GROMACS .gro file of N, CA and C in nm:
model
  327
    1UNK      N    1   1.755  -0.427  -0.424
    1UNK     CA    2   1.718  -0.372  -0.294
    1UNK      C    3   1.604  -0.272  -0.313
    2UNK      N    4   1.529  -0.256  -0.250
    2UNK     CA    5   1.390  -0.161  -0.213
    2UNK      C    6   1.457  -0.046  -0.208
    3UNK      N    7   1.401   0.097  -0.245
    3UNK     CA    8   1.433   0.215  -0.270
    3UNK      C    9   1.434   0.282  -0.126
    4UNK      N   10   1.485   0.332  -0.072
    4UNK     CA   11   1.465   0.354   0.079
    4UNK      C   12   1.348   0.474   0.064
    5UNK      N   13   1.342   0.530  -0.007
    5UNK     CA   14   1.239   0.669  -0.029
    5UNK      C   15   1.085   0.565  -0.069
    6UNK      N   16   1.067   0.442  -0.080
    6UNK     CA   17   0.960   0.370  -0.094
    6UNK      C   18   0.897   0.326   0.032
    7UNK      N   19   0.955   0.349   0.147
    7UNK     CA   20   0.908   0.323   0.343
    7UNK      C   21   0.986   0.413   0.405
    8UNK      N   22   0.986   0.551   0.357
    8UNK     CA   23   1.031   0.643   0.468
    8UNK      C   24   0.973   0.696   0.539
    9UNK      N   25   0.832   0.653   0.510
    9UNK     CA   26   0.693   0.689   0.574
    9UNK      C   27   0.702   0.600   0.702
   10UNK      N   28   0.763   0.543   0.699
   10UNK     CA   29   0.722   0.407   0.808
   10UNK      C   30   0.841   0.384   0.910
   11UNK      N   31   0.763   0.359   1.037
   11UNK     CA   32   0.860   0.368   1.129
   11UNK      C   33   0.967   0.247   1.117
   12UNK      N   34   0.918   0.122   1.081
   12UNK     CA   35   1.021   0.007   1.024
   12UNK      C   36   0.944  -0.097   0.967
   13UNK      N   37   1.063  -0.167   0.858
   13UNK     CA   38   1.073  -0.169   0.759
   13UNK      C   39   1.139  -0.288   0.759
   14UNK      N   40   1.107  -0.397   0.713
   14UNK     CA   41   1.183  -0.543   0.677
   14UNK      C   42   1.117  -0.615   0.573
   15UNK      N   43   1.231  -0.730   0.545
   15UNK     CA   44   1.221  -0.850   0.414
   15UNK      C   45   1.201  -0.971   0.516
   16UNK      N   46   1.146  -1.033   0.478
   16UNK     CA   47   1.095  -1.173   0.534
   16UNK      C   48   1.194  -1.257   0.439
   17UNK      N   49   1.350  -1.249   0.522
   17UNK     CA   50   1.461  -1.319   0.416
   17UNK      C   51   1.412  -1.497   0.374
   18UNK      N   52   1.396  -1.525   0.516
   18UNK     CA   53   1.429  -1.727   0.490
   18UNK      C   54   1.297  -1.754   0.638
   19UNK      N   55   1.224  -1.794   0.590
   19UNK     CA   56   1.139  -1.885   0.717
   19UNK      C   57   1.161  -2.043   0.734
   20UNK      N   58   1.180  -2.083   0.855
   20UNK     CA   59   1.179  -2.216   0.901
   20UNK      C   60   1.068  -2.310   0.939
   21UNK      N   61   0.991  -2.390   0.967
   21UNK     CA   62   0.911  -2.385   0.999
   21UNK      C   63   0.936  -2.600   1.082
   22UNK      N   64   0.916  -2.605   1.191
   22UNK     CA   65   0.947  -2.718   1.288
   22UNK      C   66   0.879  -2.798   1.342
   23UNK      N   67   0.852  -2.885   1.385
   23UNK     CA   68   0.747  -2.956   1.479
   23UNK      C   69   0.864  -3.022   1.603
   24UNK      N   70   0.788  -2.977   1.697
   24UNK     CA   71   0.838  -2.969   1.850
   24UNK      C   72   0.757  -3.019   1.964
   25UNK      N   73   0.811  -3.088   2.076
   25UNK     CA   74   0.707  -3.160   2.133
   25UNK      C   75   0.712  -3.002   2.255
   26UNK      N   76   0.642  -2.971   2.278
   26UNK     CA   77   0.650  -2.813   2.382
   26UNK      C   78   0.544  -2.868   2.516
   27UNK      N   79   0.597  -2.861   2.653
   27UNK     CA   80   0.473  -2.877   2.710
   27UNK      C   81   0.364  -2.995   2.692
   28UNK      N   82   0.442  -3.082   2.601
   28UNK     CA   83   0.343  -3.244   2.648
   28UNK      C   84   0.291  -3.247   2.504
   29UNK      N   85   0.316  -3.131   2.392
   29UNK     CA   86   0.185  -3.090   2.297
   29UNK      C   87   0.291  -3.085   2.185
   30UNK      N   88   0.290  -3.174   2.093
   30UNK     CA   89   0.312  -3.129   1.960
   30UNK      C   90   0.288  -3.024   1.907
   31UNK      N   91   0.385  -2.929   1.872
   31UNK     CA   92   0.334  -2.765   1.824
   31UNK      C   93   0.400  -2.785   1.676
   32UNK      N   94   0.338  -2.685   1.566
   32UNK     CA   95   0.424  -2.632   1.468
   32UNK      C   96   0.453  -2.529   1.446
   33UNK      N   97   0.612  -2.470   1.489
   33UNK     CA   98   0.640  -2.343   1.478
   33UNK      C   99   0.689  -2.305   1.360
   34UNK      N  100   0.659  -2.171   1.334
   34UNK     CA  101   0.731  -2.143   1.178
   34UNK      C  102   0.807  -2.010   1.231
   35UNK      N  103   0.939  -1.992   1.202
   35UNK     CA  104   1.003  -1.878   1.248
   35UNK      C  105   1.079  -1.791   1.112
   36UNK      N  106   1.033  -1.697   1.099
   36UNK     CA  107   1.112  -1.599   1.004
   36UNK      C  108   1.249  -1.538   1.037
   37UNK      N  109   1.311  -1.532   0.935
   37UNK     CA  110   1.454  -1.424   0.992
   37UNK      C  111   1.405  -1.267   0.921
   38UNK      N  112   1.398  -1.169   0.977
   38UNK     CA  113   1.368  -1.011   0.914
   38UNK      C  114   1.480  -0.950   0.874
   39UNK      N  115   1.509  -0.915   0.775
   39UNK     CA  116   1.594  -0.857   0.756
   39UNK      C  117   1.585  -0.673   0.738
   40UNK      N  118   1.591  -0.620   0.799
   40UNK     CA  119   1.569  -0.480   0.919
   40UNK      C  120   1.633  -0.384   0.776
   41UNK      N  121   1.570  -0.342   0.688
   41UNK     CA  122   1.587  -0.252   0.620
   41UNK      C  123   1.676  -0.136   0.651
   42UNK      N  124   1.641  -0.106   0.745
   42UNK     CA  125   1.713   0.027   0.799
   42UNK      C  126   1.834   0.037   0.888
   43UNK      N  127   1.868  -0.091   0.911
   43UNK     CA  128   2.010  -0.101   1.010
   43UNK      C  129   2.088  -0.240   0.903
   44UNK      N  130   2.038  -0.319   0.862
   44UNK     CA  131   2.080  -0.415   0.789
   44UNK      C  132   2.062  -0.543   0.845
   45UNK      N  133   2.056  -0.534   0.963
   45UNK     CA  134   2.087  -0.670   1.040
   45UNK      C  135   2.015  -0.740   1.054
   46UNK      N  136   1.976  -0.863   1.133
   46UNK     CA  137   1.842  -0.964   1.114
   46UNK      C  138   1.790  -1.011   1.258
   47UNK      N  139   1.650  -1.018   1.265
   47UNK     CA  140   1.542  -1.029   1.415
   47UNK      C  141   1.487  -1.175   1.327
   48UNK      N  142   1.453  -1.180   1.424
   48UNK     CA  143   1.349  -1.346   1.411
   48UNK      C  144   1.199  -1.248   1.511
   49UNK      N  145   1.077  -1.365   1.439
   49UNK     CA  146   0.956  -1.337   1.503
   49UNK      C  147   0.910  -1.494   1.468
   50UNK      N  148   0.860  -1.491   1.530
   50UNK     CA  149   0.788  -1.695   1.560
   50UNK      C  150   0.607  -1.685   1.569
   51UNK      N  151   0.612  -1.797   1.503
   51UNK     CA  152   0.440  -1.788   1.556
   51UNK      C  153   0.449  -1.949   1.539
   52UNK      N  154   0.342  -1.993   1.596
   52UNK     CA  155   0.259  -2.116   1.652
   52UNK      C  156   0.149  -2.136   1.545
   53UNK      N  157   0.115  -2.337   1.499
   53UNK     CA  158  -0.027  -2.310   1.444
   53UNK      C  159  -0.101  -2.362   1.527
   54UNK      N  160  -0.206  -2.325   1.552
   54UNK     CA  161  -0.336  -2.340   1.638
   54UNK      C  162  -0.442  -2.391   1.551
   55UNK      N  163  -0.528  -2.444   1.577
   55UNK     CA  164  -0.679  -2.477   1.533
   55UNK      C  165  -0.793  -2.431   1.640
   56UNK      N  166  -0.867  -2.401   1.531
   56UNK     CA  167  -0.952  -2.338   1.575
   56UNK      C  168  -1.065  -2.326   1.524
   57UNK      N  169  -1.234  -2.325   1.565
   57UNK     CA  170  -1.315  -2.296   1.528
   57UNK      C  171  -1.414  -2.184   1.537
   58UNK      N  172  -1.487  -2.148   1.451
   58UNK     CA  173  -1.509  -2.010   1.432
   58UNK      C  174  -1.686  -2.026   1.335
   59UNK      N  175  -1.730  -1.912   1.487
   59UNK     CA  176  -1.911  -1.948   1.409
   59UNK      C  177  -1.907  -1.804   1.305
   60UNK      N  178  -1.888  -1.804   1.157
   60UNK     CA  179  -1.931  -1.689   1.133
   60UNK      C  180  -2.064  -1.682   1.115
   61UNK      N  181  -2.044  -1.530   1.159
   61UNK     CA  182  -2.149  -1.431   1.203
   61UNK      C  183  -2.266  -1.388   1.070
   62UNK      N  184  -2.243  -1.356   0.984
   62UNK     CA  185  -2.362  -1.376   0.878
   62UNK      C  186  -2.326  -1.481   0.787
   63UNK      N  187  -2.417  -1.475   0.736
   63UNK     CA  188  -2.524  -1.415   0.688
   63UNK      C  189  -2.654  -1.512   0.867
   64UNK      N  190  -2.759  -1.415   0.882
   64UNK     CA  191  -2.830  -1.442   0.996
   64UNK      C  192  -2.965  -1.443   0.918
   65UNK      N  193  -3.054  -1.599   0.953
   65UNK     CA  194  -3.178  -1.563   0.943
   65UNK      C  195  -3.268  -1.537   1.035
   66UNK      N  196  -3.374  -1.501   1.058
   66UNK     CA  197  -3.442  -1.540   1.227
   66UNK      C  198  -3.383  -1.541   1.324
   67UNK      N  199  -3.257  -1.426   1.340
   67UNK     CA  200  -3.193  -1.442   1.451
   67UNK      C  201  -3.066  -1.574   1.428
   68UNK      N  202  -3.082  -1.636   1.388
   68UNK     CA  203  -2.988  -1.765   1.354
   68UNK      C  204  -2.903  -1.765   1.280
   69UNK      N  205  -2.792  -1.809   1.256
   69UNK     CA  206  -2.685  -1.836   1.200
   69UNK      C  207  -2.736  -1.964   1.050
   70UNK      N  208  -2.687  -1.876   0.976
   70UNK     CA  209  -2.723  -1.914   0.848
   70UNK      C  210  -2.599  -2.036   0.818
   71UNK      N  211  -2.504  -2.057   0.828
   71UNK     CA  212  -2.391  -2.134   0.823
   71UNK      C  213  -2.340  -2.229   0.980
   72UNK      N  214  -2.310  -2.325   0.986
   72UNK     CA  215  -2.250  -2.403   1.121
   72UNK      C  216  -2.063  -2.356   1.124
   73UNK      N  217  -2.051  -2.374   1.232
   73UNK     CA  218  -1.924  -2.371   1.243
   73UNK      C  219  -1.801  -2.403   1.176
   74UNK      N  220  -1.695  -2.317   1.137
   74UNK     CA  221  -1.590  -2.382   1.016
   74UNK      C  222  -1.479  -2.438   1.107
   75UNK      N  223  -1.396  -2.532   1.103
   75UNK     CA  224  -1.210  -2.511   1.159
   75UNK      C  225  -1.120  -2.505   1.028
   76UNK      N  226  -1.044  -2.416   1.126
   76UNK     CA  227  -0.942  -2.341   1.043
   76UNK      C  228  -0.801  -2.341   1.129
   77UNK      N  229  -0.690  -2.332   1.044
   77UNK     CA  230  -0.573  -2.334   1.118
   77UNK      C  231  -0.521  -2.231   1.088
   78UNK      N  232  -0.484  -2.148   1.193
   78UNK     CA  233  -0.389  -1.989   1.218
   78UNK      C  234  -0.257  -2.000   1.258
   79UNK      N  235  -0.203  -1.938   1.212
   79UNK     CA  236  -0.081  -1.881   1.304
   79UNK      C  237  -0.101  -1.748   1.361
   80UNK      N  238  -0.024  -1.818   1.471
   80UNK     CA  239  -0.061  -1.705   1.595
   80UNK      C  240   0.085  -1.663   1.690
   81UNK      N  241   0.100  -1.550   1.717
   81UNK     CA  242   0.244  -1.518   1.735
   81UNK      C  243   0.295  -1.586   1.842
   82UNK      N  244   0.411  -1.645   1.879
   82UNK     CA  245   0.488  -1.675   1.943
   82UNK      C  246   0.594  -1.652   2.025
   83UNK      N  247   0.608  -1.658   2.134
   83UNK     CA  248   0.682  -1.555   2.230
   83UNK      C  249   0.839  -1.636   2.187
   84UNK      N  250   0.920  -1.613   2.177
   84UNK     CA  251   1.077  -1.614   2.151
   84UNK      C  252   1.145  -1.543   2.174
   85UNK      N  253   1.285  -1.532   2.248
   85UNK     CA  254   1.353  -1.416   2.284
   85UNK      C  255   1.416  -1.348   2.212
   86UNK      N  256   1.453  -1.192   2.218
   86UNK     CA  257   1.495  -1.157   2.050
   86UNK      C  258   1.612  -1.206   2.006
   87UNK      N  259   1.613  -1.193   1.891
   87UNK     CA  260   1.787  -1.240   1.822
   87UNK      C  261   1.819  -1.081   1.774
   88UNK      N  262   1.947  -1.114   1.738
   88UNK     CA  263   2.013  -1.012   1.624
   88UNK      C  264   2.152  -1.081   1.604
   89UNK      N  265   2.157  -1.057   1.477
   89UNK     CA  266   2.286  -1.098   1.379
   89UNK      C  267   2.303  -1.057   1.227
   90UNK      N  268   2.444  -1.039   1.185
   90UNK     CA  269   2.442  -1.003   1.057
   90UNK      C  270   2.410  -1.115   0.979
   91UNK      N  271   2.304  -1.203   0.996
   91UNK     CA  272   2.308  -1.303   0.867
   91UNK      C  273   2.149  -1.350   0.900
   92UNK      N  274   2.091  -1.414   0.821
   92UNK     CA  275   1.988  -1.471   0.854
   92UNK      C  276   1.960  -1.564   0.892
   93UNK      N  277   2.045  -1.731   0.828
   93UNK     CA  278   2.087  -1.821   0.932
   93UNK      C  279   2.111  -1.814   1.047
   94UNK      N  280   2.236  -1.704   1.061
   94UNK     CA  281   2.299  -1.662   1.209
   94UNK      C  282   2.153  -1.649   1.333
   95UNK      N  283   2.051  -1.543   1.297
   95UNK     CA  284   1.936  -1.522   1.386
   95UNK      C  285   1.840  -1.639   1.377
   96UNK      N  286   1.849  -1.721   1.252
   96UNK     CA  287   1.721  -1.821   1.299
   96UNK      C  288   1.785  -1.932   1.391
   97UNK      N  289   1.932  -1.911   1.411
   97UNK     CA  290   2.010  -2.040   1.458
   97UNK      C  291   1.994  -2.003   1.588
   98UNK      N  292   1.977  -1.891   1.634
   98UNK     CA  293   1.958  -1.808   1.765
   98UNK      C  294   1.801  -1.877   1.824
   99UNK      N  295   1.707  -1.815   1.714
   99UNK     CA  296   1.543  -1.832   1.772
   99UNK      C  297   1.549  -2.003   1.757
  100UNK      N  298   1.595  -2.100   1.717
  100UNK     CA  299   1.623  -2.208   1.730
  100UNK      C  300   1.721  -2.272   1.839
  101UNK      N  301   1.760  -2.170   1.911
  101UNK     CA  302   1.858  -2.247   2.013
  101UNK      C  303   1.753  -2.228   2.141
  102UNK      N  304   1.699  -2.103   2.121
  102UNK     CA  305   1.585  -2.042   2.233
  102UNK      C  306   1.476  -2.191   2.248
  103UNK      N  307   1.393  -2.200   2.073
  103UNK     CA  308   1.310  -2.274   2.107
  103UNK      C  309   1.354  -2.423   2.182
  104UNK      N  310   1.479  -2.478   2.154
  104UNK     CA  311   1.522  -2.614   2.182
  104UNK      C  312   1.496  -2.564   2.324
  105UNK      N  313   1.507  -2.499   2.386
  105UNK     CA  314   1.530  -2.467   2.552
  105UNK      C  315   1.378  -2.503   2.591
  106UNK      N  316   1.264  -2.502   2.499
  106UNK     CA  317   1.103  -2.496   2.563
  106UNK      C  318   1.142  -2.668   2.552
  107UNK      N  319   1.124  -2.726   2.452
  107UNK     CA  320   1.119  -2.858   2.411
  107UNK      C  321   1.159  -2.927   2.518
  108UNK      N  322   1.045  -3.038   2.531
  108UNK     CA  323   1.046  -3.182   2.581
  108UNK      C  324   1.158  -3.236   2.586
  109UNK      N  325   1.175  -3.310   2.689
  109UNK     CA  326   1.341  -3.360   2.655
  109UNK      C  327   1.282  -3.523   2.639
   0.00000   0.00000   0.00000
């Protein structure tokens, strides 16, 4: 276990116990969600947080010659946070079984 005097600086504090990660038809759209269980340092117990992957493209910005963009456009895939309702439970299964009962509720039938 982490020393508690090593994040007493910090307002909170978690382990990224077990992540899941799913493909779901949401809204007509094949999504891939990946959902973590947290395990909450300071109370013990466990939250889920979700994110979505997205694609996306992105002009970076330098290097510029003449005003112009020295490089063309890259795609890249992010995760990007995901709205889910909160969980809590003493286990980490227990909360991802939670943010997994939530997400079945978006899903396509």
């Amino acid at each position: 276990m982490i020393d508690p005097a090593s994040y007493k600086a910090c307002s909170e504090a978690y382990i990224v116990e077990k992540t899941v990660e799913v493909v779901a038809k949401i809204g007509g759209e094949m999504q891939t969600i990946r959902i973590e269980a947290l395990h909450d340092l300071r109370d013990g117990y466990y939250s889920t947080r979700a994110y979505r992957q997205e694609h996306v493209t992105l002009q970076p910005t330098y290097p510029r010659t003449g005003g112009k963009y020295d490089r063309s456009p890259e795609e890249f895939r992010v995760w990007v946070r995901y709205d889910l309702p909160w969980t809590h439970h003493d286990e980490a299964e227990g909360a991802l079984s939670q943010a997994l009962r939530f997400l079945g509720e978006r899903c396509d039938k």
